[in-house]
XYZ file of C-alpha atoms in Angstrom:
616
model
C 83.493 125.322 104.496
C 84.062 128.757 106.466
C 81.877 130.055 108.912
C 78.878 132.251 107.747
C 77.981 135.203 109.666
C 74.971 137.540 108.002
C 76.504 141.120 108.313
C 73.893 143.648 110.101
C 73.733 145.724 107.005
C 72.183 142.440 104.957
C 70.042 141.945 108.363
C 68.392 145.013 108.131
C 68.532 145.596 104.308
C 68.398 142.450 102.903
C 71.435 143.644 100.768
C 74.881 141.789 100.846
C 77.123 144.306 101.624
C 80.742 143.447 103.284
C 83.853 145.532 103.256
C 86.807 142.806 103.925
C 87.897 139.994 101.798
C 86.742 137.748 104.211
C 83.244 139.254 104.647
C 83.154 138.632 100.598
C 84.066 134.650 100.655
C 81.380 134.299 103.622
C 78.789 135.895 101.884
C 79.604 133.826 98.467
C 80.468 131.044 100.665
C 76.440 131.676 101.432
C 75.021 131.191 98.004
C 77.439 128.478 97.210
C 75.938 126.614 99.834
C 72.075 126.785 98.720
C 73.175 126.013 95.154
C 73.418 129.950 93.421
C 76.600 130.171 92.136
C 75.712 133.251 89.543
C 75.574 135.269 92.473
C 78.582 133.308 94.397
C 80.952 134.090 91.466
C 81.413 137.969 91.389
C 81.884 137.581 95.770
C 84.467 134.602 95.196
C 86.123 136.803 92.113
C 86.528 139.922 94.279
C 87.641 138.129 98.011
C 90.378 136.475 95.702
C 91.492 139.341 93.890
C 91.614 141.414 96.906
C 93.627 138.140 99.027
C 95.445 136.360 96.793
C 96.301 133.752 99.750
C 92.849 132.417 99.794
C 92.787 128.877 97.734
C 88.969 128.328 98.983
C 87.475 131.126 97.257
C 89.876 130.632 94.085
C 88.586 126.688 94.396
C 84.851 127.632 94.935
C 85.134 130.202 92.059
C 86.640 127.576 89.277
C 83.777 124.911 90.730
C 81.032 127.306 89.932
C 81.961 128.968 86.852
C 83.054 125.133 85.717
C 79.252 124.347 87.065
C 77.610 127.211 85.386
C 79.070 126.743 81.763
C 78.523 130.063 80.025
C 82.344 131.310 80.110
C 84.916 128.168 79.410
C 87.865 130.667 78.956
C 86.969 132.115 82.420
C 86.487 129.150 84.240
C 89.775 127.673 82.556
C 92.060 130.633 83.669
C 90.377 130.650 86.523
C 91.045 126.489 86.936
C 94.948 127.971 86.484
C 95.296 129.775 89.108
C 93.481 127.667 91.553
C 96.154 124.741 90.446
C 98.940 127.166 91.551
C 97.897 125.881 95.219
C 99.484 122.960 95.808
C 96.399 121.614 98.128
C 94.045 122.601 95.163
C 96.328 121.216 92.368
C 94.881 117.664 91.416
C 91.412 118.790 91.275
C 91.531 121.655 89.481
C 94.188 120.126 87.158
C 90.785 117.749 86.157
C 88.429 120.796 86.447
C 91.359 122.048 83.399
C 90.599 118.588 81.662
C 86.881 118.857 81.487
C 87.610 122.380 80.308
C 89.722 121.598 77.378
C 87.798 119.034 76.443
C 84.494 121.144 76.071
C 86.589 123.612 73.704
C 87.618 120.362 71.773
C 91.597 120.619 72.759
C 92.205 117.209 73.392
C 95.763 117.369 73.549
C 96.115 120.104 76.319
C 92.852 118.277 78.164
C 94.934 114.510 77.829
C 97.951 116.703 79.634
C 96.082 118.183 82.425
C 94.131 114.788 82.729
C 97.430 112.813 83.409
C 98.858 115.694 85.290
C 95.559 115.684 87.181
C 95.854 111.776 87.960
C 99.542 112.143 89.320
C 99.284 114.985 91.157
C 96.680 112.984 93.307
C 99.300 110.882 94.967
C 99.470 107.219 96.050
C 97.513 108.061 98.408
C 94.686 110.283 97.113
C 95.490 108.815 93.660
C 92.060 109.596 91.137
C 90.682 106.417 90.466
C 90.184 105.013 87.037
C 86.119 104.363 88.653
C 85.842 108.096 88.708
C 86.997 109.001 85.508
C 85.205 106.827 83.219
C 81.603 107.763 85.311
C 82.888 111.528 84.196
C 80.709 111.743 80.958
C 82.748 115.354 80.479
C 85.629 112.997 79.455
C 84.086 111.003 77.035
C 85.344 112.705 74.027
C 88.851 111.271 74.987
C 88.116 107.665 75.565
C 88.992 107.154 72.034
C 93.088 108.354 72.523
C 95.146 105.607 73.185
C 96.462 108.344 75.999
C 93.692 108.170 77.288
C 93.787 104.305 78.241
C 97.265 105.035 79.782
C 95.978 107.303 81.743
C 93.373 105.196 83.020
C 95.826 102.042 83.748
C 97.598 104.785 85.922
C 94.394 105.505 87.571
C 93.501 101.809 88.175
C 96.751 100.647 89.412
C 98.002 96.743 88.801
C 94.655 95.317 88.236
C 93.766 97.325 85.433
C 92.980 95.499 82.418
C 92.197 97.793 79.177
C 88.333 97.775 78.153
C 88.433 94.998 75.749
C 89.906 92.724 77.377
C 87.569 93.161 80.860
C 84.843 90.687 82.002
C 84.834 87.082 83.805
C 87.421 84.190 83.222
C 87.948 81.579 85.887
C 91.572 81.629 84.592
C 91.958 85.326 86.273
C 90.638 84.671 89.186
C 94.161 83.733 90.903
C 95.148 86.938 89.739
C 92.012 89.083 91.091
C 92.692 86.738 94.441
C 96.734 87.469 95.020
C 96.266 91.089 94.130
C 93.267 91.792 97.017
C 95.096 89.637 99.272
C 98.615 91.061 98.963
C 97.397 94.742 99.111
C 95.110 94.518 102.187
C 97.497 92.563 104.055
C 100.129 94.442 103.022
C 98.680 98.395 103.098
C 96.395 97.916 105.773
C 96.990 99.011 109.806
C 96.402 95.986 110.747
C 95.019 93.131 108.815
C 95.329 90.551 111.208
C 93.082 92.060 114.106
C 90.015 89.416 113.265
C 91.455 86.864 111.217
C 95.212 85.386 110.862
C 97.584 85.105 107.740
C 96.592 81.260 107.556
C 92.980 82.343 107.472
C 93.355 84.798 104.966
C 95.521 82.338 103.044
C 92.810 79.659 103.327
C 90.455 81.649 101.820
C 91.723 82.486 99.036
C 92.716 79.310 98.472
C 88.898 78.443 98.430
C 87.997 81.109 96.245
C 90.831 79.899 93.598
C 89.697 76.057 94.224
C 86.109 77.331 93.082
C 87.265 79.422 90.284
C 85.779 76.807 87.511
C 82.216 77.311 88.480
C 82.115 81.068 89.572
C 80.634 83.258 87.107
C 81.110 87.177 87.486
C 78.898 87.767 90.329
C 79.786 84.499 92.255
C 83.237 86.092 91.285
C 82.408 89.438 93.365
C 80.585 88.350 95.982
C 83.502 85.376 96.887
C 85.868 88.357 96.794
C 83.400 90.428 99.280
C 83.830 87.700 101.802
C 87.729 87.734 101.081
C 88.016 91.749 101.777
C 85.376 91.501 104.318
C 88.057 89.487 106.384
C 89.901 93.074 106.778
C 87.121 94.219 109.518
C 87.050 97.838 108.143
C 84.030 99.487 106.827
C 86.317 102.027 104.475
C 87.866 98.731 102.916
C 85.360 97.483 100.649
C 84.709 96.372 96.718
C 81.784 97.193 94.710
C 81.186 97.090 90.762
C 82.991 99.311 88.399
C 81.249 102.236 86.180
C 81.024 99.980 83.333
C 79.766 96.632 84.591
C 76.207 95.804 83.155
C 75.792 93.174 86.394
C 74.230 94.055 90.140
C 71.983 96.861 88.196
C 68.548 95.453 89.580
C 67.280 94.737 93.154
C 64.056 93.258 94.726
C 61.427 95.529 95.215
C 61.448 95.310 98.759
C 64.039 95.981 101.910
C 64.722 93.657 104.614
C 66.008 94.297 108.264
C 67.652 91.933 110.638
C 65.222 93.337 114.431
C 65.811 91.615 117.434
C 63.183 89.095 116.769
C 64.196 87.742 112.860
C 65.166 89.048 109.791
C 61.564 90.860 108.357
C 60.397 92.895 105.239
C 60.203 96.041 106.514
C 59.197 98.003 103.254
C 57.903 97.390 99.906
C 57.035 99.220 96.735
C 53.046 99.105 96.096
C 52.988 95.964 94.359
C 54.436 93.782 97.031
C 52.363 95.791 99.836
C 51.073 92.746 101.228
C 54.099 91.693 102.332
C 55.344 94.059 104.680
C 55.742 93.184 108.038
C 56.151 89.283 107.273
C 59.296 87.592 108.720
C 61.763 85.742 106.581
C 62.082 82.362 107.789
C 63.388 81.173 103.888
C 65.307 82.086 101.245
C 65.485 79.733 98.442
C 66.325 76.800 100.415
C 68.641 79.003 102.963
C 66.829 78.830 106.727
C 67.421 82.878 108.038
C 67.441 81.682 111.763
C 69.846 78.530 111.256
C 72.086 80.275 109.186
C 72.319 83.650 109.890
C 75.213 83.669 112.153
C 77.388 81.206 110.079
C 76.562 83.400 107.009
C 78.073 86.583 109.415
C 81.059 84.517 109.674
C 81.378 83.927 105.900
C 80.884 87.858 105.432
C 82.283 89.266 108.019
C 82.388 93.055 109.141
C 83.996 94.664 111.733
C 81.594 93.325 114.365
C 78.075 91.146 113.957
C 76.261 93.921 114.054
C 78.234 95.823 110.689
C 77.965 92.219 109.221
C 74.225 91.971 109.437
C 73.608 95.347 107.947
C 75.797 94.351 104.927
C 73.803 91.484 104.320
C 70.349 92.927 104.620
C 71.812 94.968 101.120
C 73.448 91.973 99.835
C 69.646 90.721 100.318
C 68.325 92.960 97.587
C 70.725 91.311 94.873
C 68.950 88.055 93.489
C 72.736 87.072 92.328
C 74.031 86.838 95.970
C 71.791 84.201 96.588
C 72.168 82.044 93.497
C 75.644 83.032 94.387
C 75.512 81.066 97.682
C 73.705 77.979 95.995
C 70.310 79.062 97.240
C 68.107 79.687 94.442
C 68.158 78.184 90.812
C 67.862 81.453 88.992
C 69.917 84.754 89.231
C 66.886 86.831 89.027
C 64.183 85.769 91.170
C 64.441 84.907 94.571
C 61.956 82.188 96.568
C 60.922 83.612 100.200
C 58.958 81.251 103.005
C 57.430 83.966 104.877
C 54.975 83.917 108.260
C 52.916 86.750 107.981
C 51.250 88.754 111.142
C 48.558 86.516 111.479
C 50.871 82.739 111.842
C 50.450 81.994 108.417
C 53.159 80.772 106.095
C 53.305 82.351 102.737
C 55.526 80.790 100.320
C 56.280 83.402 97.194
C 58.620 84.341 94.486
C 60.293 87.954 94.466
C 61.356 89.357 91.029
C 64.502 91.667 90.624
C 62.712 94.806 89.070
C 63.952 97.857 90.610
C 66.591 99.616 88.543
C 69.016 101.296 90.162
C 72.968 101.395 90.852
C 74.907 98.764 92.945
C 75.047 101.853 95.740
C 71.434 103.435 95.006
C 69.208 101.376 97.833
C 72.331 100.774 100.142
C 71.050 103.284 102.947
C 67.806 102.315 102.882
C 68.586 98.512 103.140
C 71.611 98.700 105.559
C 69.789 101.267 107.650
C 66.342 102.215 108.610
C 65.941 105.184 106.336
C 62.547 105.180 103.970
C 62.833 104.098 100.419
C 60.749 106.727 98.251
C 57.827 105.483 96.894
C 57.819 102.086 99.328
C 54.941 101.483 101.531
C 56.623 101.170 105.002
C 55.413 99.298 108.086
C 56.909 102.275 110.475
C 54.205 105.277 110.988
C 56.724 107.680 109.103
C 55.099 111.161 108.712
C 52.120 110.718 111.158
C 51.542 111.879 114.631
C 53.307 108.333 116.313
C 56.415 108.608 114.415
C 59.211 108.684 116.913
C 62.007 111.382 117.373
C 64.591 109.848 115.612
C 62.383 109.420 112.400
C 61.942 112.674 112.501
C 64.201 115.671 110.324
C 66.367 112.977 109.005
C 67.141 115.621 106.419
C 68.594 117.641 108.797
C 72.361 117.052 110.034
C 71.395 117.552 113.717
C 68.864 119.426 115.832
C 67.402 119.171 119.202
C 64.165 119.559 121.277
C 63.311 119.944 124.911
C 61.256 117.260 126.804
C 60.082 118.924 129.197
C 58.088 116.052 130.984
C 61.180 113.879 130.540
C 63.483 116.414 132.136
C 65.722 115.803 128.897
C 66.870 117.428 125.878
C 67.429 115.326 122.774
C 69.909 116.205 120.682
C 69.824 114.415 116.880
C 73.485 114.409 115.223
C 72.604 112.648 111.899
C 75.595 114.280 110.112
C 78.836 115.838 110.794
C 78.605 117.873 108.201
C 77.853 122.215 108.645
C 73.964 122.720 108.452
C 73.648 125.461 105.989
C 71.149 127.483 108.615
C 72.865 127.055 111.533
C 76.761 126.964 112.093
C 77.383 123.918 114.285
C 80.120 125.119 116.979
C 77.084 128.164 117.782
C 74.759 125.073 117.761
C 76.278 122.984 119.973
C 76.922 125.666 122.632
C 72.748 126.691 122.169
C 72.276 122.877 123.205
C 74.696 123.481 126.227
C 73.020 126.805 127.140
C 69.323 125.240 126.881
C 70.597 122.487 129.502
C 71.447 125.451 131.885
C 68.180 127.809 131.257
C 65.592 124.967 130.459
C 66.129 123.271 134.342
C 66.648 120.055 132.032
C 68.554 117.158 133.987
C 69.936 115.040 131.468
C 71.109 115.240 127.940
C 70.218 112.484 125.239
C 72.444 112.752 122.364
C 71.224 110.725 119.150
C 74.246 109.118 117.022
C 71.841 106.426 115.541
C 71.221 107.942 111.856
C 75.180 109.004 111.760
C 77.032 107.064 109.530
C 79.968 109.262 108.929
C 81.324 112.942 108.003
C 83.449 114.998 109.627
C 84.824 113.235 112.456
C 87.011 116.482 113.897
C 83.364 118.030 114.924
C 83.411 115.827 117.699
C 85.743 118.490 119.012
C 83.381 121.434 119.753
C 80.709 118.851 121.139
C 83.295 117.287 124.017
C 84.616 120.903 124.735
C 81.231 122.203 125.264
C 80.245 119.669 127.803
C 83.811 119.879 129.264
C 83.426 123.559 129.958
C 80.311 122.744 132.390
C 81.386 120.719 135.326
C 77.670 120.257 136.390
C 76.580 118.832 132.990
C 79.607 116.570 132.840
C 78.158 114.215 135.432
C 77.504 110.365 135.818
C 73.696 110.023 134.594
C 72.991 113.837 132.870
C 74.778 112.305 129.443
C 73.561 109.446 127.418
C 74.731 108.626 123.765
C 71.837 106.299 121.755
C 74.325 104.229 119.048
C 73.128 101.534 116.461
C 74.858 99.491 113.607
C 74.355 102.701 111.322
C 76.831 104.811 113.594
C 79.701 104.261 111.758
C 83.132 106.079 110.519
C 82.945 109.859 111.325
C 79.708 108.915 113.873
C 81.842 106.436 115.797
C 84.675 108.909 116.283
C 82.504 111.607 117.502
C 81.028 108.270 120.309
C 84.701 107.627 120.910
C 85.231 111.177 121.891
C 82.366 111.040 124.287
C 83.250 108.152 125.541
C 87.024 109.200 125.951
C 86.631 112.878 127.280
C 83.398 112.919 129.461
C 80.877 110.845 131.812
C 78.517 109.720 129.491
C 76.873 106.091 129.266
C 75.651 104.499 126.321
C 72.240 103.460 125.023
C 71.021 100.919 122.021
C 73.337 98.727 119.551
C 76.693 98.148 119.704
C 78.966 100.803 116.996
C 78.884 99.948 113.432
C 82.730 100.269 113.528
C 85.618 99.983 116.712
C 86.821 102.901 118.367
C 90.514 102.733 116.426
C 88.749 102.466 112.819
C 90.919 102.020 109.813
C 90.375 104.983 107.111
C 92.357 107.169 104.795
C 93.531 110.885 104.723
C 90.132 113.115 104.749
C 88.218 109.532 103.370
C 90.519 109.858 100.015
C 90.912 106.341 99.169
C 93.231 104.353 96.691
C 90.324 102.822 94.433
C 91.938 99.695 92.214
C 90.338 97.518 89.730
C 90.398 93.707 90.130
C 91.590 91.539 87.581
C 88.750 89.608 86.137
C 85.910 91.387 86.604
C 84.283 94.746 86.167
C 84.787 95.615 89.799
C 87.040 97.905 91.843
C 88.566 97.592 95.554
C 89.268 100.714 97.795
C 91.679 100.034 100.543
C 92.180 101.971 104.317
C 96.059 103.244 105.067
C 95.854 104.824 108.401
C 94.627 104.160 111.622
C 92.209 106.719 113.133
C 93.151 106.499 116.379
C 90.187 107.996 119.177
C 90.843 105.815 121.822
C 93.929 104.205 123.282
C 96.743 102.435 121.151
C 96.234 98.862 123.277
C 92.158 99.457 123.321
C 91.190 95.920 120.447
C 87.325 96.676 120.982
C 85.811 95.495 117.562
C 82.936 98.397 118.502
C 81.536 100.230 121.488
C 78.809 98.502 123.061
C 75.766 100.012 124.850
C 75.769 99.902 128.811
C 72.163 99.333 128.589
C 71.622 96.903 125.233
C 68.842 97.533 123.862
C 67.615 95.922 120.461
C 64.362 96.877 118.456
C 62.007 94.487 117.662
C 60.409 94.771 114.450
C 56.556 95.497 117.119
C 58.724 98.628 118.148
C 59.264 99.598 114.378
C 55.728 98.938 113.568
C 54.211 101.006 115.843
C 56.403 103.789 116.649
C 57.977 103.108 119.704
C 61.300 103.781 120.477
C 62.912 101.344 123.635
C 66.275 102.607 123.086
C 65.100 106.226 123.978
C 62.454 105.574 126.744
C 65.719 103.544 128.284
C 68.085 106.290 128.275
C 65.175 108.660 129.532
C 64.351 106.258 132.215
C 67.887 105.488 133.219
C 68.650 106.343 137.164
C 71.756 108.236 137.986
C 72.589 105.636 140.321
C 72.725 103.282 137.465
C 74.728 105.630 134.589
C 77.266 105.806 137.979
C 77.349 101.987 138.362
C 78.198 101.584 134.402
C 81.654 103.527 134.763
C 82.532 101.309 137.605
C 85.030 98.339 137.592
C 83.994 95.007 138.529
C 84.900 95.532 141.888
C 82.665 98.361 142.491
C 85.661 101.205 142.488
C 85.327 104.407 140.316
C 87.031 104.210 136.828
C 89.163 107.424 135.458
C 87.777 108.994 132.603
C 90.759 108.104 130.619
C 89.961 104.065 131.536
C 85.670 104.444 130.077
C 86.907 101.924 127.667
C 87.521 99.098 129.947
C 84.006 99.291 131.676
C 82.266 96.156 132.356
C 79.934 96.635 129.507
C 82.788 96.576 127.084
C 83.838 92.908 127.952
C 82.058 91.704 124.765
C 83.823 93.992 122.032
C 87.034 92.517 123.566
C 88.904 89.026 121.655
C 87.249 86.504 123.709
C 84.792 88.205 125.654
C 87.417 89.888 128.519
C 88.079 92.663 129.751
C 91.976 93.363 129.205
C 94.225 93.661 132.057
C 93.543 96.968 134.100
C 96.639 99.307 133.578
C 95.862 101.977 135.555
């Protein structure tokens, strides 16, 4: 999105006024933003007329008058000229297909559709997924077009609607395909786990293939794709499966002391705060770590967030031979007081496969649970706080410290985030403040290029970038877009690092701008997605599986409860003399900036536990 700057005539008048093109596609650029497009359209329609050049505003003006509804014929020629644009082309070849289809021309909306699909590319090919959750386009599904149109869109998997669902004897299939495409299309499949491995387990998963059903089906395959290290390569249920649609009504989290219940909804108040010590017949403490292994992330500390959301799902558990029923789950608890509770859990939330993943993976709050942290009150910690907004900051001025919260690289739509970053920057100078405290905990992923203006602004003040006045907190939700932006930190200045180890490594696998090839899997109602580049943010030889904290620090589920925050209080207690001693080599000499990654600290992200030989 462009840059909004409020012209001084709209200051002082309250009036949108603007005499350029460009002053035009700010202003509608403006209401787009909070959601007005009647009042974005007629900005959009003039900026374009008067600059032809400009694809945003002739995109943004077919998305609103598309959103809006009142003129199809509008929005249509409008969808026309915006296709013209070759970067525009695939989307507003489907924004043509939803349009035909609402003035009941079928034929002309089943040409743009497969238009649409092609123009995307191999590599930002449309998947099938996304067009049959588009209810728009469910006047077509009938056209045998249509179902071409769709195998397109879900590549070699793709089996036509009839003939989906679970059959041990397509398992093999389902197997090969994941197995060829990952190891085949990926960067670099065989960072974690080699071509035997991969070979043996999908051996397994074919050996089993007589007594899988469709969710032991998906969840085998999880652990197969899971091998792949790579948070962007991942499989999840189609639109139309009917299985994974209910999870328990509560949300676990692996702290530093066991695997609790963290939240509930009303009914299961009572057990908040207990610890899991069963599930089913499954021991959490025994097993945990082998059960990592068998679902493996990038690093243990991506793995364990998985599983706390594989939790919710009473068919991962019957999956794994733990429970007797695919709907209710058996939990040994030991409550607060040292008492063992021994209960059943019912699946009886409704919701999507992806609708509870943030709040189970992550310590965000689940509307309408009761929670054991003090969210809302006067003990709730900093990082609790404004999760709604993509970043902000506050001065501590008996700390010395500013802390700076980056929850999302995305543009906040009241403050423009390269003028933000230099107000942090400026507040270090004026405020006397000795140390900066940037929060990357609650940022899983965005825009990874903002990391840009944030290393150039610290950069640009020698005094600032020094041993001990920068410290970056990090936690297993600091993944994709927020690990790039740590990478950059690390890479480019002096700062040390605070809390969990990444949820991703510093060279994370992705695709162009996050478009993903999305495929379905033979076999099952369930699509894969697949990475194809290598983002690249630190050095080619660097085989970190994450970047861990200088100064670990886990939370214990006491810290939750009571709304304490050790990973904070240790940054803000941090000496300079130690922050200088973490970017020194084992012998005590100074590292260069451009060798941060091979500090001491980072021996256990490395294949066996060592650092790599120095090279500089």
């Amino acid at each position: 999105m462009r840059l909004f700057f409020t012209s001084l005539a709209t200051l002082a008048t309250g009036v949108a006024y603007a005499e350029t093109p460009q002053e035009l596609a700010q202003q509608a650029d403006s209401y787009f933003e909070r959601g007005d497009c009647p009042s974005a359209i007629p900005l959009y329609r003039q900026a374009f007329e008067e600059n032809p050049a400009d694809f945003v505003s002739a995109s943004l003006l077919t998305r609103c008058l598309v959103n809006v509804g009142t003129d199809d014929q509008a929005a249509l020629a409008s969808a026309q000229r915006a296709a013209e644009f070759p970067s525009e082309r695939a989307n507003r070849l489907l924004d043509q297909a939803v349009l035909y289809t609402r003035l009941g021309d079928h034929d002309h909306a089943l040409t743009a559709l497969d238009q649409a699909v092609r123009a995307s590319g191999a590599t930002f090919r449309m998947a099938g997924d996304n067009l049959e959750r588009n209810e728009a386009l469910a006047p077509l599904r009938s056209d045998p077009r249509y179902e071409a149109i769709l195998a397109y869109a879900y590549g070699p998997g793709y089996e036509p609607a009839a003939e989906r669902g679970f059959s041990p004897d397509k398992v093999r299939r389902g197997v090969e395909l994941i197995l060829n495409t990952v190891t085949t299309r990926s960067p670099n499949a065989y960072r974690y786990f080699t071509p035997a491995q991969w070979r043996a387990r999908a051996d397994q998963i074919i050996a089993r293939a007589p007594e899988l059903d469709e969710a032991s089906y998906f969840f085998e395959l999880v652990s197969l794709i899971g091998m792949n290290g790579d948070i962007h390569t991942s499989i999840f249920p189609s639109a139309t499966s009917s299985f994974l649609n209910t999870t328990l009504p509560v949300r676990f989290f692996r702290f530093s002391d066991g695997l609790y219940i963290r939240a509930a909804n009303p009914e299961h108040r009572n057990l908040v705060g207990a610890r899991v010590v069963r599930i089913g017949t499954f021991d959490v403490e025994e097993g945990w770590d082998e059960l990592t292994r068998r679902f493996p992330g990038e690093n243990p500390t991506m793995a364990s967030a998985a599983l706390c959301f594989y939790l919710l799902h009473p068919e991962f558990a019957h999956a794994q031979g733990w429970t007797s029923t695919a709907t209710t789950v058996p939990l040994t608890l030991r409550l607060a007081n040292g008492r063992t509770l021994r209960t059943s859990v019912r699946a009886d939330q409704v919701g999507r496969y992806f609708s509870s993943s943030e709040s189970a993976q992550w310590l965000n709050q689940q509307e309408g649970f009761v929670d054991a942290a003090p969210w809302g009150n006067a003990r709730t910690p900093l990082w609790m706080t404004n999760r709604d907004r993509n970043y902000w900051y506050q001065l501590l001025p008996d700390r010395s410290a500013i802390y700076f919260a980056f929850n999302l690289p995305r543009d906040d739509e009241n403050v423009v985030y390269d003028d933000f970053v230099l107000e942090v920057v400026h507040a270090m100078r004026t405020s006397g403040a000795h140390r900066l405290v940037i929060d990357l905990r609650n940022n899983p992923g965005g825009w990874g290029f903002m990391a840009g203006a944030l290393t150039h602004a610290i950069l640009g003040d020698p005094e600032l970038n020094q041993p001990g006045r920068i410290v970056v907190l990090t936690s297993r939700a600091t993944q994709s877009a927020g690990t790039i932006i740590a990478a950059a930190l690390e890479r480019d200045t002096n700062a040390v690092f605070v809390g969990e180890p990444t949820g991703d490594a510093p060279n994370l696998f992705n695709a162009p701008v996050g478009n993903h090839v999305t495929w379905a899997v033979p076999g099952a109602p369930v699509v894969f997605r697949f990475s194809s580049l290598m983002e690249q943010e630190s050095v080619s030889t660097d085989t970190r599986n994450a970047i861990y904290p200088d100064a670990p620090v886990w939370m214990s589920f006491a810290d939750y409860a009571a709304g304490r925050d050790p990973v904070l209080e240790r940054a803000l207690s941090m000496t300079d003399e130690e922050a200088q001693a973490f970017l020194r080599d084992p012998g005590g000499r100074a590292l260069p900036w451009y060798a941060h990654w091979q500090r001491p600290s980072q021996a256990p992200a490395f294949p066996n536990g060592e650092l790599p030989r120095r090279y500089y």
